Coordinates of C-alpha atoms in Angstrom, one line a residue:
Chain A
M25 CA 131.8 71.0 115.4
N26 CA 134.2 72.4 118.0
S27 CA 135.5 74.9 115.6
E28 CA 132.0 75.9 114.6
I29 CA 131.1 76.6 118.2
R30 CA 134.3 78.6 118.5
R31 CA 133.5 80.5 115.4
S32 CA 130.0 81.4 116.6
L33 CA 131.4 82.5 119.9
R34 CA 133.9 84.7 118.2
Q35 CA 131.0 86.1 116.2
Y36 CA 129.0 86.9 119.3
S37 CA 132.0 88.5 120.9
Y38 CA 131.8 91.0 118.1
V39 CA 128.1 91.4 118.1
I40 CA 127.3 91.7 121.8
P41 CA 129.2 94.9 122.5
L42 CA 127.4 96.5 119.5
I43 CA 123.9 95.6 120.6
L44 CA 124.2 95.6 124.4
P45 CA 124.1 99.3 125.2
A46 CA 120.8 99.9 123.4
L47 CA 119.3 96.6 124.6
I48 CA 120.1 97.5 128.2
G49 CA 118.5 100.9 127.8
I50 CA 115.4 99.3 126.3
A51 CA 115.2 96.6 128.9
I52 CA 115.5 99.0 131.9
F53 CA 113.4 102.0 130.7
Q54 CA 110.8 100.3 128.4
L55 CA 110.3 96.7 129.3
W56 CA 110.9 96.8 133.1
P57 CA 108.3 99.7 133.5
I58 CA 105.7 97.5 131.7
F59 CA 106.2 94.7 134.1
E60 CA 106.3 97.1 137.0
S61 CA 103.1 98.7 135.8
I62 CA 101.3 95.3 135.7
R63 CA 102.6 94.4 139.1
V64 CA 101.7 97.7 140.8
S65 CA 98.3 97.7 139.3
F66 CA 97.4 94.7 141.6
Y67 CA 98.4 96.6 144.7
D68 CA 97.2 99.5 146.8
Y69 CA 100.5 101.4 146.7
K70 CA 101.1 104.6 148.5
M71 CA 104.3 106.1 147.4
I72 CA 104.9 108.5 150.2
S73 CA 104.5 105.9 153.0
G74 CA 105.8 103.1 150.8
S75 CA 102.9 100.8 151.9
M76 CA 101.9 98.1 149.5
K77 CA 98.8 96.0 149.9
W78 CA 97.7 93.2 147.5
V79 CA 94.2 94.0 146.2
G80 CA 93.9 91.7 143.2
W81 CA 91.7 93.1 140.4
Q82 CA 90.2 95.8 142.7
N83 CA 92.0 98.7 140.9
Y84 CA 90.7 97.6 137.6
L85 CA 87.1 97.2 138.9
K86 CA 87.3 100.6 140.6
T87 CA 88.5 102.2 137.3
L88 CA 85.6 100.7 135.4
Q89 CA 83.1 101.8 138.0
D90 CA 84.6 105.3 138.4
P91 CA 82.2 107.9 136.9
L92 CA 85.1 110.4 136.7
F93 CA 87.2 108.0 134.7
W94 CA 84.4 107.6 132.2
Q95 CA 84.0 111.3 132.1
T96 CA 87.7 111.6 131.2
V97 CA 87.2 109.0 128.4
R98 CA 84.3 111.0 127.0
N99 CA 86.3 114.2 127.2
T100 CA 89.2 112.6 125.4
L101 CA 86.9 111.3 122.7
W102 CA 85.4 114.8 122.4
F103 CA 88.8 116.2 121.9
F104 CA 89.5 113.6 119.2
I105 CA 86.2 114.4 117.4
L106 CA 86.8 118.2 117.5
K107 CA 90.4 118.0 116.4
V108 CA 91.1 115.1 114.0
P109 CA 88.6 115.4 111.1
V110 CA 89.1 119.1 110.7
Q111 CA 92.9 118.7 111.0
M112 CA 93.0 116.0 108.3
V113 CA 90.9 117.9 105.8
F114 CA 92.9 121.0 106.5
A115 CA 96.2 119.1 106.1
F116 CA 95.1 117.5 102.9
G117 CA 94.1 120.9 101.4
L118 CA 97.4 122.4 102.5
A119 CA 99.3 119.5 100.9
L120 CA 97.5 120.1 97.6
L121 CA 98.3 123.8 97.8
V122 CA 101.9 123.3 98.8
Q123 CA 102.5 120.6 96.2
T124 CA 102.4 123.1 93.4
T125 CA 105.7 124.4 92.3
A126 CA 104.7 128.1 92.2
R127 CA 107.4 130.5 93.4
G128 CA 107.5 131.1 97.1
I129 CA 105.4 128.1 98.0
G130 CA 108.4 126.5 99.8
I131 CA 108.3 129.4 102.2
L132 CA 104.6 128.7 102.9
R133 CA 105.5 125.0 103.6
T134 CA 108.2 126.1 106.1
I135 CA 105.8 128.5 107.8
I136 CA 103.1 125.8 108.2
L137 CA 105.7 123.5 109.8
I138 CA 107.0 126.0 112.3
P139 CA 104.3 125.4 114.9
A140 CA 104.9 121.6 114.6
I141 CA 108.5 122.1 115.8
T142 CA 107.8 124.6 118.5
S143 CA 107.8 123.4 122.0
M144 CA 104.4 122.3 123.3
V145 CA 104.9 124.3 126.5
V146 CA 105.7 127.5 124.5
V147 CA 102.6 126.9 122.3
S148 CA 100.4 126.3 125.3
V149 CA 101.7 129.4 127.1
I150 CA 101.4 131.8 124.2
W151 CA 98.0 130.6 123.2
G152 CA 97.0 130.7 126.8
L153 CA 97.7 134.4 126.8
M154 CA 96.0 134.8 123.4
Y155 CA 92.9 133.2 124.9
H156 CA 93.0 135.6 127.9
P157 CA 89.4 137.0 128.2
N158 CA 90.5 140.6 129.0
N159 CA 93.9 141.1 127.5
G160 CA 94.1 138.3 125.0
L161 CA 94.9 138.8 121.3
I162 CA 92.0 136.8 120.0
N163 CA 89.3 138.8 121.9
S164 CA 91.0 142.0 120.7
F165 CA 90.8 140.6 117.2
L166 CA 87.1 139.8 117.6
E167 CA 86.5 143.3 118.9
Y168 CA 88.3 144.6 115.7
L169 CA 85.7 142.6 113.6
S170 CA 82.9 144.0 115.9
L171 CA 82.2 140.5 117.3
P172 CA 81.3 139.9 120.9
P173 CA 84.2 138.8 123.2
Q174 CA 84.4 135.1 124.2
K175 CA 85.4 133.4 127.4
F176 CA 87.4 130.6 125.8
L177 CA 89.3 128.6 128.5
I178 CA 87.2 129.7 131.4
S179 CA 83.9 128.5 129.9
P180 CA 83.1 124.8 130.2
K181 CA 81.5 124.9 126.7
Q182 CA 84.4 126.6 124.9
S183 CA 87.4 125.2 126.8
M184 CA 87.8 122.0 124.8
P185 CA 87.2 123.5 121.3
S186 CA 89.7 126.2 122.2
I187 CA 92.4 123.7 123.0
A188 CA 91.4 121.6 119.9
L189 CA 91.9 124.7 117.7
M190 CA 95.3 125.3 119.1
M191 CA 96.3 121.7 118.6
I192 CA 95.1 121.7 115.0
W193 CA 97.2 124.8 114.5
K194 CA 100.2 123.0 115.9
D195 CA 99.8 119.5 114.4
V196 CA 98.4 120.2 110.9
G197 CA 101.9 120.5 109.5
F198 CA 102.8 117.0 110.6
N199 CA 99.8 115.6 108.7
M200 CA 100.6 117.8 105.7
I201 CA 104.1 116.2 105.2
F202 CA 102.6 112.7 105.2
F203 CA 99.9 113.7 102.7
L204 CA 102.6 115.4 100.6
A205 CA 104.7 112.2 100.6
G206 CA 101.5 110.3 99.6
L207 CA 100.8 112.8 96.7
M208 CA 104.4 112.6 95.4
G209 CA 103.8 108.8 95.1
I210 CA 101.1 109.3 92.5
P211 CA 102.7 109.0 89.0
S212 CA 102.1 112.0 86.9
S213 CA 101.1 109.8 83.9
I214 CA 97.8 109.0 85.7
Y215 CA 97.0 112.7 85.9
E216 CA 97.9 113.2 82.2
A217 CA 95.8 110.3 81.2
A218 CA 92.8 111.7 83.1
K219 CA 93.3 115.1 81.5
I220 CA 93.3 113.6 78.1
D221 CA 90.1 111.8 78.9
G222 CA 88.6 115.2 79.7
A223 CA 88.5 115.0 83.5
G224 CA 88.2 118.4 85.3
G225 CA 90.0 119.5 88.4
W226 CA 87.3 118.4 90.7
E227 CA 86.9 115.0 89.1
I228 CA 90.6 114.3 89.2
L229 CA 90.6 115.1 92.9
R230 CA 87.5 113.0 93.6
Y231 CA 88.3 109.9 91.5
I232 CA 92.1 109.9 91.4
T233 CA 93.9 111.8 94.1
V234 CA 91.7 110.9 97.1
P235 CA 91.5 107.2 96.4
L236 CA 95.2 107.0 95.7
V237 CA 96.2 108.5 99.0
R238 CA 93.8 106.2 100.9
R239 CA 96.6 104.3 102.6
T240 CA 98.3 107.5 103.7
T241 CA 94.9 108.7 105.0
V242 CA 94.4 105.6 107.1
F243 CA 97.9 105.9 108.5
V244 CA 97.5 109.6 109.4
L245 CA 94.1 108.9 110.9
I246 CA 95.5 106.2 113.2
T247 CA 98.5 108.2 114.3
N248 CA 96.2 111.2 115.0
M249 CA 94.0 108.9 117.0
I250 CA 97.0 107.8 119.2
T251 CA 98.2 111.4 119.7
A252 CA 94.7 112.6 120.5
F253 CA 94.3 110.0 123.2
K254 CA 97.7 110.9 124.7
V255 CA 97.0 114.6 125.1
F256 CA 98.3 116.0 128.3
T257 CA 100.7 119.0 128.4
P258 CA 98.4 121.7 126.9
I259 CA 95.5 120.8 129.2
F260 CA 97.7 120.4 132.2
L261 CA 99.1 124.0 131.6
M262 CA 96.0 125.8 130.3
T263 CA 93.0 124.4 132.3
R264 CA 94.1 121.7 134.7
G265 CA 91.1 119.8 133.7
G266 CA 88.6 122.6 134.4
P267 CA 86.3 124.3 134.2
A268 CA 83.9 121.9 135.8
N269 CA 85.9 118.8 134.6
S270 CA 85.2 119.9 131.0
T271 CA 88.8 119.2 129.9
R272 CA 89.9 116.5 132.3
V273 CA 91.4 113.9 129.9
I274 CA 92.6 110.4 130.6
V275 CA 96.3 111.1 130.9
L276 CA 95.7 114.1 133.2
Y277 CA 93.5 111.9 135.5
L278 CA 96.3 109.3 135.4
Y279 CA 98.9 111.9 136.4
E280 CA 96.7 113.3 139.2
N281 CA 96.1 109.9 140.7
A282 CA 99.8 109.0 140.6
F283 CA 101.4 112.3 141.7
I284 CA 98.7 114.3 143.5
Y285 CA 96.3 111.8 145.1
N286 CA 99.2 109.3 145.8
K287 CA 97.2 106.4 144.3
M288 CA 100.0 104.7 142.3
G289 CA 98.1 101.3 142.0
Y290 CA 95.1 103.0 140.6
A291 CA 97.1 105.1 138.2
A292 CA 98.9 101.9 137.1
A293 CA 95.6 100.3 136.3
I294 CA 94.5 103.3 134.2
S295 CA 97.9 103.2 132.5
I296 CA 97.4 99.5 131.6
L297 CA 94.0 100.1 130.2
L298 CA 95.2 103.1 128.1
G299 CA 98.2 101.2 127.0
L300 CA 96.2 98.2 125.8
F301 CA 93.8 100.5 123.9
L302 CA 96.6 102.4 122.2
L303 CA 98.4 99.1 121.4
T304 CA 95.3 97.8 119.7
I305 CA 95.2 100.9 117.5
S306 CA 99.0 100.6 116.8
F307 CA 98.5 97.0 115.7
I308 CA 96.1 98.1 113.1
S309 CA 98.5 100.8 111.9
T310 CA 101.4 98.3 111.4
R311 CA 99.2 96.3 109.1
D312 CA 98.7 99.4 107.1
K313 CA 102.0 101.2 106.4
P314 CA 101.9 104.5 104.7
Y315 CA 103.2 103.2 101.4
Chain B
M27 CA 83.0 137.2 75.1
Q28 CA 84.1 133.6 75.8
I29 CA 87.7 134.6 76.2
K30 CA 86.8 137.5 78.5
K31 CA 84.9 135.2 80.7
R32 CA 87.7 132.7 80.9
K33 CA 90.1 135.5 81.7
L34 CA 87.9 136.7 84.5
N35 CA 87.6 133.1 85.9
L36 CA 91.4 132.8 85.9
L37 CA 91.8 136.1 87.6
L38 CA 89.2 135.1 90.2
S39 CA 90.7 131.8 91.0
K40 CA 94.2 133.4 91.2
G41 CA 92.8 136.0 93.6
L42 CA 91.2 133.3 95.6
I43 CA 94.4 131.3 95.9
W44 CA 96.4 134.4 96.9
G45 CA 93.7 135.3 99.5
C46 CA 94.1 131.8 100.9
I47 CA 97.8 132.1 101.1
V48 CA 97.7 135.5 102.8
F49 CA 95.2 134.1 105.4
L50 CA 97.4 131.0 106.0
V51 CA 100.6 133.0 106.5
M52 CA 98.8 135.2 109.0
F53 CA 97.1 132.3 110.8
F54 CA 100.5 130.5 111.3
T55 CA 102.7 133.5 112.0
I56 CA 100.7 136.0 114.1
P57 CA 101.3 134.2 117.4
Y58 CA 105.1 134.3 116.7
I59 CA 105.0 138.0 115.7
W60 CA 103.0 138.9 118.8
M61 CA 105.3 136.9 121.0
S62 CA 108.5 138.4 119.5
A63 CA 107.2 142.0 119.5
S64 CA 106.0 141.7 123.0
A65 CA 109.3 140.3 124.2
F66 CA 110.9 143.6 123.4
K67 CA 108.2 145.8 124.9
P68 CA 108.0 147.3 128.3
R69 CA 105.2 145.7 130.4
T70 CA 102.9 148.8 130.2
E71 CA 103.3 149.0 126.4
I72 CA 102.1 145.4 126.0
F73 CA 98.8 146.1 127.8
A74 CA 98.3 149.5 126.4
N75 CA 98.3 148.3 122.8
I76 CA 96.3 145.1 122.9
H77 CA 92.9 147.0 122.7
P78 CA 92.2 148.2 120.1
L79 CA 94.0 146.0 117.7
S80 CA 96.4 148.0 115.5
W81 CA 99.9 147.8 114.1
R82 CA 101.1 148.9 117.5
T83 CA 100.1 145.5 118.9
F84 CA 102.7 143.9 116.7
I85 CA 105.6 146.4 116.7
P86 CA 107.5 147.6 119.8
L87 CA 107.5 151.4 119.9
H88 CA 110.2 151.6 122.5
P89 CA 112.2 148.4 122.1
T90 CA 114.0 147.3 125.2
L91 CA 116.1 144.3 126.4
E92 CA 115.0 144.8 129.9
N93 CA 112.7 141.7 129.9
F94 CA 115.6 139.5 128.8
Y95 CA 117.8 141.0 131.5
T96 CA 115.2 140.5 134.2
L97 CA 114.5 137.0 133.1
L98 CA 118.1 135.7 132.5
V99 CA 119.9 137.5 135.3
K100 CA 117.5 138.4 138.0
M101 CA 115.2 135.3 137.6
K102 CA 118.2 133.1 136.8
F103 CA 116.7 131.7 133.6
W104 CA 120.2 131.1 132.3
L105 CA 120.4 128.1 134.6
P106 CA 117.5 126.1 133.0
L107 CA 118.9 127.2 129.6
V108 CA 122.3 125.6 130.4
N109 CA 120.6 122.6 131.9
S110 CA 118.4 122.0 128.8
L111 CA 121.3 122.5 126.4
G112 CA 123.5 120.0 128.4
I113 CA 120.7 117.4 128.6
A114 CA 119.9 117.8 124.9
F115 CA 123.5 117.4 124.0
S116 CA 124.0 114.3 126.1
T117 CA 120.8 112.8 124.8
V118 CA 121.7 113.4 121.2
T119 CA 125.3 112.1 121.3
I120 CA 124.5 108.9 123.4
T121 CA 121.4 108.1 121.3
L122 CA 123.2 108.5 118.0
F123 CA 126.1 106.3 119.2
I124 CA 124.2 103.4 120.7
S125 CA 121.4 103.4 118.2
S126 CA 123.7 103.3 115.2
L127 CA 125.7 100.5 116.8
I128 CA 122.8 98.2 117.2
A129 CA 121.3 99.2 113.9
F130 CA 124.6 98.3 112.2
A131 CA 124.7 94.9 113.9
I132 CA 121.0 94.2 113.0
S133 CA 121.3 95.3 109.4
R134 CA 124.9 94.3 108.4
M135 CA 125.9 91.4 110.6
E136 CA 124.6 87.9 110.6
F137 CA 124.1 86.2 114.0
R138 CA 121.5 83.9 115.5
G139 CA 118.7 85.8 117.3
R140 CA 119.0 88.8 115.0
G141 CA 115.4 88.7 114.0
L142 CA 114.3 88.3 117.6
I143 CA 116.3 91.3 118.7
F144 CA 114.9 93.5 115.9
A145 CA 111.4 92.4 116.8
L146 CA 112.0 93.3 120.5
V147 CA 113.2 96.8 119.4
L148 CA 110.3 97.3 117.1
S149 CA 107.8 96.2 119.8
T150 CA 108.8 99.2 122.0
L151 CA 107.8 101.5 119.2
M152 CA 104.2 100.9 120.1
I153 CA 104.5 101.7 123.8
P154 CA 103.5 105.3 124.3
F155 CA 105.4 107.2 127.0
E156 CA 102.1 108.5 128.5
A157 CA 101.0 104.9 129.3
I158 CA 104.2 104.0 131.1
M159 CA 105.2 107.3 132.7
V160 CA 104.1 106.2 136.1
P161 CA 106.1 102.9 136.2
M162 CA 109.0 104.6 134.4
F163 CA 109.1 107.1 137.2
L164 CA 109.0 104.2 139.8
V165 CA 111.8 102.4 138.0
T166 CA 114.0 105.5 137.7
Q167 CA 113.4 106.2 141.4
K168 CA 114.4 102.6 142.3
L169 CA 117.6 103.1 140.5
G170 CA 118.3 106.2 142.5
L171 CA 118.3 108.4 139.4
D172 CA 115.5 110.7 140.5
N173 CA 116.7 114.3 141.1
T174 CA 119.8 113.7 139.0
Y175 CA 120.9 114.8 135.6
F176 CA 121.3 111.2 134.5
G177 CA 117.6 110.6 135.3
L178 CA 116.7 113.4 133.0
F179 CA 118.3 111.9 129.9
L180 CA 119.3 108.2 130.3
P181 CA 115.7 106.9 129.9
W182 CA 115.6 108.5 126.5
V183 CA 118.8 107.3 124.8
A184 CA 117.6 103.8 123.6
D185 CA 115.2 105.0 121.0
A186 CA 113.5 102.4 118.7
F187 CA 112.5 105.1 116.1
I188 CA 116.1 106.2 115.7
I189 CA 117.3 102.5 115.5
F190 CA 114.7 101.9 112.9
L191 CA 115.7 105.0 110.9
F192 CA 119.4 104.0 110.9
R193 CA 118.7 100.4 110.0
Q194 CA 116.8 101.5 106.9
H195 CA 119.8 103.7 105.8
F196 CA 122.4 101.0 106.6
L197 CA 120.4 98.5 104.4
E198 CA 120.8 100.8 101.4
I199 CA 124.6 100.6 101.4
P200 CA 125.9 98.1 98.9
T201 CA 127.5 95.0 100.5
D202 CA 130.6 95.3 98.3
L203 CA 131.9 98.2 100.3
Q204 CA 131.7 96.1 103.5
D205 CA 133.2 93.0 102.0
A206 CA 136.2 95.0 100.6
A207 CA 136.8 96.5 104.1
I208 CA 136.7 93.1 105.7
M209 CA 139.1 91.7 103.1
D210 CA 141.5 94.5 104.0
G211 CA 141.3 93.3 107.6
C212 CA 138.9 95.8 109.2
S213 CA 137.2 94.6 112.4
P214 CA 133.4 95.0 112.6
F215 CA 133.8 98.1 114.7
Q216 CA 136.2 99.6 112.2
V217 CA 133.7 98.8 109.4
Y218 CA 131.1 100.5 111.4
W219 CA 133.1 103.6 112.4
K220 CA 135.1 104.2 109.2
I221 CA 132.9 102.9 106.4
M222 CA 129.3 102.7 107.4
L223 CA 128.8 105.7 109.7
P224 CA 129.9 108.3 107.1
C225 CA 127.5 106.7 104.6
I226 CA 124.5 107.5 106.7
K227 CA 125.3 111.2 107.4
P228 CA 121.9 112.5 106.3
A229 CA 120.2 110.0 108.7
L230 CA 122.5 111.1 111.5
I231 CA 121.6 114.7 110.9
S232 CA 117.9 114.1 110.9
A233 CA 118.1 111.9 114.0
A234 CA 120.2 114.5 115.8
F235 CA 117.7 117.3 115.1
I236 CA 114.6 115.2 115.9
K237 CA 116.2 114.0 119.2
F238 CA 117.4 117.4 120.1
M239 CA 113.9 118.8 119.7
Y240 CA 112.3 116.0 121.7
S241 CA 114.8 116.7 124.5
W242 CA 114.4 120.5 124.3
D243 CA 110.6 120.1 124.4
S244 CA 110.3 117.5 127.1
Y245 CA 108.2 118.7 130.0
I246 CA 106.3 116.0 131.8
W247 CA 109.3 113.8 132.5
P248 CA 111.6 116.6 134.0
L249 CA 108.5 117.8 135.9
I250 CA 108.0 114.5 137.7
I251 CA 111.6 113.2 137.9
T252 CA 113.2 116.2 139.5
R253 CA 112.1 118.7 142.2
D254 CA 115.5 120.3 142.5
P255 CA 115.2 123.9 141.2
N256 CA 118.9 123.8 140.2
K257 CA 118.2 121.1 137.7
M258 CA 115.1 122.7 136.2
V259 CA 114.8 122.7 132.4
V260 CA 113.6 125.4 130.0
A261 CA 110.1 124.0 129.4
V262 CA 109.5 123.6 133.2
A263 CA 110.8 127.2 133.8
I264 CA 108.5 128.7 131.2
A265 CA 105.5 126.7 132.4
K266 CA 106.3 127.9 135.9
L267 CA 106.2 131.6 134.8
F268 CA 102.8 130.8 133.3
T269 CA 101.2 128.9 136.3
D270 CA 102.5 131.2 139.0
Q271 CA 100.0 133.3 140.9
D272 CA 100.6 136.6 139.1
I273 CA 101.4 136.1 135.5
L274 CA 104.4 138.2 134.3
W275 CA 103.5 138.4 130.6
E276 CA 106.6 140.3 129.5
L277 CA 108.8 137.6 131.0
I278 CA 106.8 134.8 129.5
F279 CA 107.2 136.4 126.0
A280 CA 110.9 136.8 126.5
G281 CA 111.4 133.2 127.7
A282 CA 109.2 131.8 124.9
F283 CA 111.3 133.9 122.5
I284 CA 114.6 132.5 123.7
A285 CA 113.3 128.9 123.7
T286 CA 111.7 129.1 120.2
I287 CA 113.5 131.4 117.8
P288 CA 116.9 129.6 117.7
I289 CA 115.1 126.3 117.0
V290 CA 113.1 127.9 114.3
I291 CA 116.2 129.2 112.6
I292 CA 118.0 125.9 112.8
F293 CA 114.9 124.2 111.4
I294 CA 114.8 126.5 108.4
F295 CA 118.2 125.2 107.4
L296 CA 117.7 121.6 108.4
Q297 CA 114.1 121.1 107.4
R298 CA 114.9 118.7 104.5
Y299 CA 116.5 116.3 106.9
Y300 CA 113.8 116.7 109.4
I301 CA 111.0 115.9 107.0
E302 CA 112.9 113.0 105.6
G303 CA 113.4 111.5 109.1
I304 CA 109.8 112.0 110.0
V305 CA 108.3 110.6 106.9
S306 CA 110.6 107.5 106.6
T307 CA 110.0 106.3 110.1
G308 CA 106.3 107.3 110.4
L309 CA 107.3 109.2 113.5
H310 CA 104.5 111.5 114.5
G311 CA 104.5 114.2 117.0
Q312 CA 105.1 113.5 120.6

C-alpha cells in the first residue's frame, strides 16, 4: 500500500511538470474569462470609473428587449444566408474540379487557397478599395463591361451582399479542402461499379458522390455557421455597422458596448448569449465528425 | 456523323472547363495583382489608370520603391513589422513546446485523471474567442498584462487545437519505441525530447505554420489590449492607414504587399503540412 502511494506520487512528479504549463494557460485565459463573463453579466460595470452595481438578470432582460440587438441578430442571419449556401456549392464544385489529376491543377488548388491564408485585415482593406465607388477596381470593371456603376458599401442594400461576396472569396478554399478530403474517402471501386452499370456523369454525382460526402457536408455547414456568427473584422473595418445599421452584426454590437459605450455588463450578457448559441451548434458538430 | 458529334461534344466540354479555369484564376488572383502592381506605382499613376480598365491598371509603367520607403522609414512601419515578427515567433515556440508536452503526457503516459484533463482541454475547443473577448480583456487587465508584449501573446499559447493535433500524431507512434527507451533508462522527459518529438515533425511544422499565421493575422486582440503605438502590430498598422481620415492608397498597397507576399511564398512551399493540419483537426478559419 505504502509503496503503491509512493509509486503513484513518483508518477505524478513526472506528469505534473509536463501538463502544468498548458493547463495554467487554459485555466487563466479560457476558463477564468468564462466565469468572469458570467459574473460581470449580473453587474452594471463601468470600466472607466470602476463602479460595479449588482443588477441581477437586468442585463439579459435588457438584451432581449433591445430592438437594436435583434436587428444585429437579423443582420448576422442575413450574412449567413447570403454567404454560406453559395460558398458551399462553390466549394463543392471546386473540389470536384481540383480533384482531377490533370496537369497544372495543383497550381489552381494553391491559387484558390491563397485568399484563405491572407490576413483578414489585408483582405478587408484591399476589397474596401476595390469597392470604392469612384476609384474602385470593381466599378471600373463594370464600366468596361458597359454596366452601370454601383455604390457597394455605401448603400444599405448592397453593403451586406458586398461583404458576403468578399468573404466567400476568402473562405471558399477552406471548405474546398474539407470536401476534397471527403471525396478522397470514396473508394474508386464504387465509381467503377457505377460506370459498369451504365451510370452517366450526372447520375454518379447525384446518387454516389453527393450522398457519400454527406457527413463532410454537415460538418462544413456547421463550421460555416459558427464562423458566420462570429464575423467582425471585415465589418468593423469596412462599414462600422453602417450604412443605417445595415451591417451591424452581433460581435460588432458586443464590441461597441464593451469598448465604446463602456457597458461591460451588457456586453458580457450578449457574450454569454452568443457563447451559448455557438456552443449548442458545436455540440451538434462533435456528434458528427467529418469522417 | 456520330463520331463527329462526339468529337464536337468533347471539344465543347474541354473548352468549357478551360473557360472555367481561366475565370477562376482571374477571380482569385486579380486583387493580388492589382495590389502588387499598385504598390510599385507612384500615387498619380494609380489613379490615372483605374478608369478605363486596361493592362495599365495592372502593370506599373514607372516602377518605384518610394511607397515602401515612405511607409517603412517615414511612417515607421518597420516597428509594427518587428513587433509582429517577435510576437509570432514567441507564440509559435511557446505553443509548440507546452502543447507537445501535455499532448505527450495525455497520449503516452498513464496516470489517474488523464481522461478528465483531456476532456477539459477539448471543452475549450468549443469556446469561440469572440464570445469571451470582453472577459479575456478584463482578466488580462487584472493581471496587469495590458499594454505589454506578454499580453499580446501569452493568452494564445495554450491552444487546444494544437494539443489535439499533437495527441493524434503521438498516438500513431508504436509503443515498442517508447518501451525500448524506458528500458535503456530514459526519463519521461528524455523519451519526449529525444524519441517522440522527432517522430511528429510534420505535425510540428503544420502547427508552427498555422500558429504563425494566426498570430500574424490577429487584429481584434492587439487592438483592444494595447493602446501603446510602440507596441502596434502589422494588422493594426495597416487597418489604421485604411481608417484614417484621408486614405493613402499607395501606402496601403505597399503595406498589404509586405504583410502578404512573404506569407504566400512560405505557404506555397508548406501547403501540404498546412492542409494536413487543418483537415485532421477540423480547424476552420478564425
